[in-house]
Amino acid sequence: MNVYITRVIPDEGVQLLKNAGHTLNVWEEKRNLTRDELIEKCKDQDALVVAGFNQVDETFLTAASHLKVIALHSVGFDNIDVATATRLRIPVGNTPGVLSGATADTAFLLMLATSRRAFYMHKTIAAGKWGFFEPTADLGIQLNGKTLGIFGLGSIGLEMARRCKAAYGMNVIYHNRGNNHGAEKELDAKKVSFEELLQQSDVLSVHTALSTETRGRFNREAFGQMKPSAIFINTARGPIHDEAALLEALQEKKIWGAGLDVTDPEPMSPGNPLLDLPTVCILPHIGSATVETRNAMARLAAQNIIAGLKGERLPFPVNPEIYEAQEL
Ligand code: DGY
C-alpha cells in the first residue's frame, strides 16, 4: 500500500515499512507542505506519517478521510484534530516513551546551562570579552538541595525529576490533575497546587502537553508569583508560556533565568531579545534529537502504520476510543 511521509525519517522506520511491502512517498523539500499540497499528495495514499508540524486539521482530514491510518513521528499530537480523526474513524498513533530520556536530558542540560549562564558565557568569549577575572562576576546559581517543580509529571517529567534527584538531591514537587503515585513513592514527590508550584519552585520545568487548558498558562500573573531566583524551563511546547510575559519577567527580574527548547513561534527569529539575555539558554526544539531516540521514534511510527494498514489496533494509539466503540 502507499504511505506518504511528510519529512525524511530515519532509515530504521523506512526499512520496516518497505519490508512490510509498502511503497513510500517522501516529501524531501526543506519546507512545510501547505495544507492543500498535503491534501493533493495524500489523494492516492493509504496512510500518512506526519514527521514535523504539519497541521492535520478538520479540512485536511475531511479531504483525506480515505486514509486508513495516520502515524505521528512525535509523542505530541497538538497539531492533529484528534476529535475529527476519531469521528472519521481514522486511527492516529504516536511515539510515547521512547523520547522521555532524551527530552529529560535536554531539560536537565538547559537547567544546568541556565544556572551557570553557559550559553551567554560562550558568546562573550566569541565576542572577545573574556577579560579581567573578577571574583564577583559571572556568578550562577547552585542547584544542590533546591526544589524542582514539575508542571505535568508524566513520563518525561519523571525522567527529569529522577535526574535532578540523583544529581543534586533536589526536592520534587509537581502539579498534575491526578496523583503520580509512582513518583511520590520513588522520589518522595509532592503534589501541590499550581500557585504552590509557582511560589515554591527554584527550578520550574514544563512537561505537559499543549491543550486549551495549558496554552498560555505561564503568563504575566504566573511569572509574577515565582521566586526572583527561579529558573523556568520549557521543553514541551512553546505556546504553554507567553513569550512576551517571559521576556518581561526576566527583564524586570521577577525570575532569574529561562531555558527553552521550544518557542512560539518556531523557528524563533534571530533578533528575539531573549537571545541576548545572560541568563537565558535557547535550543531549536532538539529534545528528542539523538540517533537512538529518533531511530526508536521511526520504528514506532512504522509499527503504527503497519498495524493500521492491516486493520489491526495500533500499538500506540492516540484515539483508542475508536476501538472501544467497535468492541461495544
Ligand atoms: C515530540 O515528539 O512531540 C517532540 O516535541 C518532537 O520532537
CSV table of C-alpha atoms and ligand atoms in Angstrom, one decimal:
chain,number,residue,atom,x,y,z
A,1,MET,CA,0.0,0.0,0.0
A,2,ASN,CA,1.0,3.6,-0.4
A,3,VAL,CA,2.4,5.6,2.6
A,4,TYR,CA,3.1,9.3,2.4
A,5,ILE,CA,5.8,10.7,4.7
A,6,THR,CA,6.0,14.5,5.3
A,7,ARG,CA,9.7,14.6,6.0
A,8,VAL,CA,12.7,12.3,5.7
A,9,ILE,CA,12.7,9.9,8.7
A,10,PRO,CA,15.4,7.6,10.0
A,11,ASP,CA,16.1,4.6,7.8
A,12,GLU,CA,15.1,2.1,10.5
A,13,GLY,CA,11.5,3.1,10.1
A,14,VAL,CA,11.8,3.3,6.3
A,15,GLN,CA,13.1,-0.3,6.2
A,16,LEU,CA,10.4,-1.6,8.4
A,17,LEU,CA,7.7,-0.1,6.1
A,18,LYS,CA,9.5,-1.4,3.0
A,19,ASN,CA,9.9,-4.9,4.4
A,20,ALA,CA,6.2,-4.9,5.1
A,21,GLY,CA,5.7,-4.4,1.3
A,22,HIS,CA,4.6,-0.8,1.3
A,23,THR,CA,5.5,1.9,-1.2
A,24,LEU,CA,6.8,5.1,0.3
A,25,ASN,CA,6.5,8.6,-1.0
A,26,VAL,CA,8.5,11.1,0.9
A,27,TRP,CA,8.4,15.0,0.9
A,28,GLU,CA,12.1,15.9,0.7
A,29,GLU,CA,12.0,19.7,0.4
A,30,LYS,CA,13.1,21.5,3.5
A,31,ARG,CA,9.8,23.4,4.0
A,32,ASN,CA,6.5,22.5,5.4
A,33,LEU,CA,3.9,21.3,2.9
A,34,THR,CA,0.9,23.6,2.8
A,35,ARG,CA,-2.4,22.0,3.8
A,36,ASP,CA,-3.5,22.0,0.1
A,37,GLU,CA,-0.3,20.3,-1.0
A,38,LEU,CA,-0.7,17.7,1.7
A,39,ILE,CA,-4.3,17.0,0.6
A,40,GLU,CA,-3.1,16.7,-3.0
A,41,LYS,CA,-0.2,14.4,-2.0
A,42,CYS,CA,-2.5,12.1,0.0
A,43,LYS,CA,-5.1,11.6,-2.6
A,44,ASP,CA,-3.9,8.2,-3.7
A,45,GLN,CA,-2.2,7.2,-0.4
A,46,ASP,CA,-3.4,4.7,2.1
A,47,ALA,CA,-1.5,6.0,5.1
A,48,LEU,CA,0.3,9.1,6.3
A,49,VAL,CA,3.3,9.6,8.5
A,50,VAL,CA,3.4,13.1,10.0
A,51,ALA,CA,7.0,13.9,10.7
A,52,GLY,CA,7.1,17.5,11.7
A,53,PHE,CA,4.5,20.1,12.4
A,54,ASN,CA,2.0,19.7,9.6
A,55,GLN,CA,-1.5,20.9,10.6
A,56,VAL,CA,-3.7,17.9,10.4
A,57,ASP,CA,-6.9,19.8,10.9
A,58,GLU,CA,-10.6,19.3,10.1
A,59,THR,CA,-10.3,20.5,6.5
A,60,PHE,CA,-7.4,18.2,5.8
A,61,LEU,CA,-9.0,15.2,7.5
A,62,THR,CA,-12.3,15.6,5.7
A,63,ALA,CA,-10.5,15.8,2.4
A,64,ALA,CA,-8.3,12.8,3.3
A,65,SER,CA,-10.9,10.7,5.1
A,66,HIS,CA,-9.9,7.7,3.0
A,67,LEU,CA,-6.6,7.4,5.0
A,68,LYS,CA,-6.5,4.1,6.9
A,69,VAL,CA,-4.1,5.3,9.5
A,70,ILE,CA,-2.1,8.4,10.5
A,71,ALA,CA,1.2,7.9,12.4
A,72,LEU,CA,3.0,10.8,14.1
A,73,HIS,CA,6.7,10.8,14.3
A,74,SER,CA,6.3,12.5,17.7
A,75,VAL,CA,4.8,12.0,21.0
A,76,GLY,CA,3.0,15.3,21.0
A,77,PHE,CA,-0.2,15.5,18.9
A,78,ASP,CA,-1.3,19.1,19.4
A,79,ASN,CA,-1.1,19.6,15.6
A,80,ILE,CA,-3.8,16.9,15.0
A,81,ASP,CA,-7.5,17.4,15.3
A,82,VAL,CA,-7.9,14.1,17.1
A,83,ALA,CA,-11.7,14.5,17.6
A,84,THR,CA,-12.3,14.8,13.9
A,85,ALA,CA,-10.0,11.9,13.1
A,86,THR,CA,-11.9,9.8,15.7
A,87,ARG,CA,-15.3,10.9,14.2
A,88,LEU,CA,-14.0,9.9,10.7
A,89,ARG,CA,-12.7,6.6,12.3
A,90,ILE,CA,-9.1,7.2,11.3
A,91,PRO,CA,-6.7,5.7,13.9
A,92,VAL,CA,-3.9,8.0,14.9
A,93,GLY,CA,-0.7,6.8,16.5
A,94,ASN,CA,2.2,8.5,18.3
A,95,THR,CA,5.6,7.6,19.7
A,96,PRO,CA,5.3,7.6,23.5
A,97,GLY,CA,8.0,6.5,26.0
A,98,VAL,CA,11.0,6.3,23.6
A,99,LEU,CA,11.9,10.0,23.8
A,100,SER,CA,11.4,10.6,27.5
A,101,GLY,CA,15.0,10.1,28.4
A,102,ALA,CA,16.4,12.3,25.6
A,103,THR,CA,13.9,15.1,26.3
A,104,ALA,CA,14.6,15.0,30.0
A,105,ASP,CA,18.3,15.2,29.2
A,106,THR,CA,17.6,18.3,27.3
A,107,ALA,CA,15.6,19.8,30.2
A,108,PHE,CA,18.5,18.9,32.5
A,109,LEU,CA,21.0,20.4,30.1
A,110,LEU,CA,19.1,23.6,29.9
A,111,MET,CA,18.6,23.8,33.7
A,112,LEU,CA,22.4,23.4,34.3
A,113,ALA,CA,23.4,25.7,31.4
A,114,THR,CA,21.0,28.4,32.6
A,115,SER,CA,22.1,28.1,36.2
A,116,ARG,CA,25.7,28.9,35.1
A,117,ARG,CA,24.7,31.3,32.2
A,118,ALA,CA,26.7,28.9,29.9
A,119,PHE,CA,25.4,30.0,26.5
A,120,TYR,CA,25.9,33.7,27.2
A,121,MET,CA,29.5,33.0,28.5
A,122,HIS,CA,30.2,31.1,25.3
A,123,LYS,CA,29.1,34.2,23.3
A,124,THR,CA,31.2,36.6,25.4
A,125,ILE,CA,34.3,34.6,24.5
A,126,ALA,CA,33.4,34.6,20.9
A,127,ALA,CA,32.9,38.4,21.1
A,128,GLY,CA,36.5,38.8,22.6
A,129,LYS,CA,35.1,39.7,26.0
A,130,TRP,CA,37.0,37.2,28.2
A,131,GLY,CA,38.8,39.8,30.1
A,132,PHE,CA,39.8,40.6,33.7
A,133,PHE,CA,38.9,37.9,36.3
A,134,GLU,CA,36.5,39.3,38.9
A,135,PRO,CA,35.6,37.1,41.9
A,136,THR,CA,32.1,38.7,42.0
A,137,ALA,CA,31.3,38.5,38.3
A,138,ASP,CA,29.6,35.8,36.1
A,139,LEU,CA,28.0,34.1,39.1
A,140,GLY,CA,25.5,31.4,38.7
A,141,ILE,CA,23.1,29.5,41.0
A,142,GLN,CA,24.0,26.2,42.7
A,143,LEU,CA,21.3,23.5,42.4
A,144,ASN,CA,22.1,21.2,45.3
A,145,GLY,CA,19.1,20.7,47.6
A,146,LYS,CA,16.9,23.1,45.7
A,147,THR,CA,13.3,22.5,44.8
A,148,LEU,CA,12.3,21.2,41.4
A,149,GLY,CA,8.8,21.9,40.4
A,150,ILE,CA,7.4,19.8,37.5
A,151,PHE,CA,4.4,21.0,35.6
A,152,GLY,CA,3.0,17.8,34.1
A,153,LEU,CA,4.6,14.8,35.8
A,154,GLY,CA,4.3,12.1,33.2
A,155,SER,CA,7.0,10.0,31.7
A,156,ILE,CA,9.3,12.9,30.6
A,157,GLY,CA,8.7,14.8,33.8
A,158,LEU,CA,9.6,11.7,35.8
A,159,GLU,CA,12.9,11.3,33.9
A,160,MET,CA,13.7,14.9,34.6
A,161,ALA,CA,12.9,14.5,38.3
A,162,ARG,CA,15.0,11.4,38.6
A,163,ARG,CA,18.0,13.2,37.1
A,164,CYS,CA,17.6,16.2,39.4
A,165,LYS,CA,17.2,14.0,42.5
A,166,ALA,CA,20.1,11.8,41.6
A,167,ALA,CA,22.5,14.6,40.7
A,168,TYR,CA,21.5,17.3,43.2
A,169,GLY,CA,19.2,15.7,45.8
A,170,MET,CA,16.6,18.2,44.7
A,171,ASN,CA,13.2,18.1,46.4
A,172,VAL,CA,10.5,17.3,43.9
A,173,ILE,CA,7.1,18.9,43.8
A,174,TYR,CA,4.6,18.7,40.9
A,175,HIS,CA,1.3,19.9,39.6
A,176,ASN,CA,-0.9,17.4,37.7
A,177,ARG,CA,-4.6,16.8,37.5
A,178,GLY,CA,-4.2,13.4,39.2
A,179,ASN,CA,-1.6,12.0,41.5
A,180,ASN,CA,1.5,10.3,40.2
A,181,HIS,CA,1.8,7.7,42.9
A,182,GLY,CA,4.9,6.0,41.4
A,183,ALA,CA,6.8,9.3,41.6
A,184,GLU,CA,5.6,10.0,45.1
A,185,LYS,CA,6.9,6.6,46.2
A,186,GLU,CA,10.1,6.6,44.3
A,187,LEU,CA,11.2,10.3,44.6
A,188,ASP,CA,9.1,11.5,47.6
A,189,ALA,CA,7.5,13.9,45.1
A,190,LYS,CA,4.7,16.0,46.5
A,191,LYS,CA,1.6,17.1,44.6
A,192,VAL,CA,0.9,20.8,45.0
A,193,SER,CA,-1.5,23.4,43.7
A,194,PHE,CA,-0.4,25.5,40.6
A,195,GLU,CA,0.1,28.5,42.9
A,196,GLU,CA,2.3,26.5,45.3
A,197,LEU,CA,4.3,25.2,42.3
A,198,LEU,CA,4.9,28.8,41.2
A,199,GLN,CA,5.8,30.0,44.7
A,200,GLN,CA,8.0,27.1,45.9
A,201,SER,CA,10.0,26.1,42.8
A,202,ASP,CA,13.6,27.0,42.4
A,203,VAL,CA,13.6,25.3,39.0
A,204,LEU,CA,10.2,25.0,37.3
A,205,SER,CA,10.2,22.6,34.4
A,206,VAL,CA,7.3,22.2,32.0
A,207,HIS,CA,6.5,18.7,30.7
A,208,THR,CA,2.8,18.8,29.8
A,209,ALA,CA,1.0,18.5,26.5
A,210,LEU,CA,-0.2,21.7,24.8
A,211,SER,CA,-4.0,21.9,25.2
A,212,THR,CA,-6.6,24.6,25.6
A,213,GLU,CA,-6.0,24.2,29.3
A,214,THR,CA,-2.2,24.6,29.2
A,215,ARG,CA,-1.9,27.2,26.4
A,216,GLY,CA,-0.6,30.5,27.8
A,217,ARG,CA,-0.6,29.0,31.4
A,218,PHE,CA,2.7,30.7,32.2
A,219,ASN,CA,1.6,34.2,31.7
A,220,ARG,CA,2.5,37.5,33.4
A,221,GLU,CA,0.5,36.6,36.5
A,222,ALA,CA,2.2,33.2,36.8
A,223,PHE,CA,5.7,34.6,36.4
A,224,GLY,CA,4.8,37.3,38.9
A,225,GLN,CA,4.3,34.6,41.6
A,226,MET,CA,7.6,32.9,41.0
A,227,LYS,CA,10.8,33.4,43.1
A,228,PRO,CA,13.1,36.1,41.8
A,229,SER,CA,15.8,33.4,41.9
A,230,ALA,CA,13.8,30.9,39.9
A,231,ILE,CA,14.7,29.2,36.6
A,232,PHE,CA,11.9,28.5,34.2
A,233,ILE,CA,12.5,25.5,31.8
A,234,ASN,CA,10.2,24.5,28.9
A,235,THR,CA,10.9,21.5,26.7
A,236,ALA,CA,7.3,20.7,26.0
A,237,ARG,CA,5.6,23.3,23.7
A,238,GLY,CA,6.3,27.0,23.2
A,239,PRO,CA,2.7,28.3,23.5
A,240,ILE,CA,2.5,26.9,27.0
A,241,HIS,CA,4.4,30.1,28.1
A,242,ASP,CA,3.6,33.6,26.9
A,243,GLU,CA,6.9,34.7,25.4
A,244,ALA,CA,6.3,38.5,25.9
A,245,ALA,CA,5.4,37.8,29.6
A,246,LEU,CA,8.6,35.7,30.0
A,247,LEU,CA,10.8,38.4,28.5
A,248,GLU,CA,9.2,41.0,30.8
A,249,ALA,CA,9.6,38.7,33.8
A,250,LEU,CA,13.3,38.3,33.0
A,251,GLN,CA,13.9,41.9,32.3
A,252,GLU,CA,12.1,43.0,35.4
A,253,LYS,CA,14.0,40.3,37.4
A,254,LYS,CA,10.7,38.7,38.6
A,255,ILE,CA,12.5,35.4,37.7
A,256,TRP,CA,16.2,34.7,37.4
A,257,GLY,CA,16.6,32.7,34.2
A,258,ALA,CA,15.0,30.6,31.5
A,259,GLY,CA,16.0,27.6,29.4
A,260,LEU,CA,13.8,26.9,26.4
A,261,ASP,CA,13.9,24.1,23.8
A,262,VAL,CA,10.5,25.3,22.5
A,263,THR,CA,9.4,28.7,21.4
A,264,ASP,CA,6.4,30.4,19.9
A,265,PRO,CA,6.7,30.7,17.0
A,266,GLU,CA,9.2,28.1,15.8
A,267,PRO,CA,11.7,28.8,14.5
A,268,MET,CA,12.5,31.8,16.8
A,269,SER,CA,13.5,34.9,15.0
A,270,PRO,CA,17.3,35.6,15.3
A,271,GLY,CA,16.5,39.1,16.5
A,272,ASN,CA,14.5,37.9,19.5
A,273,PRO,CA,15.6,39.8,22.6
A,274,LEU,CA,15.5,36.7,24.7
A,275,LEU,CA,18.6,35.5,22.8
A,276,ASP,CA,20.6,38.4,24.3
A,277,LEU,CA,19.8,37.9,27.9
A,278,PRO,CA,22.7,36.5,30.0
A,279,THR,CA,20.5,34.0,32.0
A,280,VAL,CA,18.7,32.6,29.0
A,281,CYS,CA,19.6,29.4,27.1
A,282,ILE,CA,17.6,28.5,24.0
A,283,LEU,CA,17.8,25.4,21.8
A,284,PRO,CA,15.9,24.8,18.5
A,285,HIS,CA,13.5,22.1,19.6
A,286,ILE,CA,16.0,19.3,19.8
A,287,GLY,CA,14.6,17.4,22.8
A,288,SER,CA,14.3,14.1,21.1
A,289,ALA,CA,17.2,14.6,18.7
A,290,THR,CA,19.6,11.7,19.4
A,291,VAL,CA,20.4,9.0,16.9
A,292,GLU,CA,19.0,6.3,19.2
A,293,THR,CA,15.8,8.2,20.0
A,294,ARG,CA,15.0,9.2,16.5
A,295,ASN,CA,15.5,5.6,15.3
A,296,ALA,CA,13.2,4.4,18.0
A,297,MET,CA,10.6,7.0,17.0
A,298,ALA,CA,10.8,6.0,13.4
A,299,ARG,CA,10.3,2.3,14.4
A,300,LEU,CA,7.2,3.1,16.4
A,301,ALA,CA,5.7,5.2,13.7
A,302,ALA,CA,6.3,2.4,11.2
A,303,GLN,CA,4.8,-0.1,13.6
A,304,ASN,CA,1.7,2.1,13.9
A,305,ILE,CA,1.4,2.3,10.1
A,306,ILE,CA,1.9,-1.4,9.5
A,307,ALA,CA,-0.8,-2.4,12.1
A,308,GLY,CA,-3.2,0.3,10.8
A,309,LEU,CA,-2.8,-0.9,7.2
A,310,LYS,CA,-3.6,-4.5,8.3
A,311,GLY,CA,-6.8,-3.2,10.0
A,312,GLU,CA,-5.3,-4.1,13.4
A,313,ARG,CA,-5.3,-2.0,16.6
A,314,LEU,CA,-2.3,0.5,16.6
A,315,PRO,CA,0.3,-0.4,19.2
A,316,PHE,CA,0.5,3.2,20.2
A,317,PRO,CA,-2.9,4.8,19.6
A,318,VAL,CA,-3.8,8.4,20.4
A,319,ASN,CA,-7.5,7.8,19.9
A,320,PRO,CA,-8.1,4.3,21.3
A,321,GLU,CA,-11.8,5.1,21.7
A,322,ILE,CA,-12.1,4.1,18.1
A,323,TYR,CA,-11.5,0.5,19.1
A,324,GLU,CA,-13.7,0.8,22.3
A,325,ALA,CA,-16.6,1.9,20.1
A,326,GLN,CA,-16.1,-1.1,17.8
A,327,GLU,CA,-15.8,-3.5,20.8
A,328,LEU,CA,-19.2,-2.4,22.2
B,1,DGY,C1,7.5,15.4,20.2
B,1,DGY,O1,7.7,14.2,20.0
B,1,DGY,O2,6.4,15.8,20.5
B,1,DGY,C2,8.7,16.3,20.1
B,1,DGY,O3,8.4,17.5,20.6
B,1,DGY,C3,9.0,16.4,18.6
B,1,DGY,O4,10.4,16.1,18.5
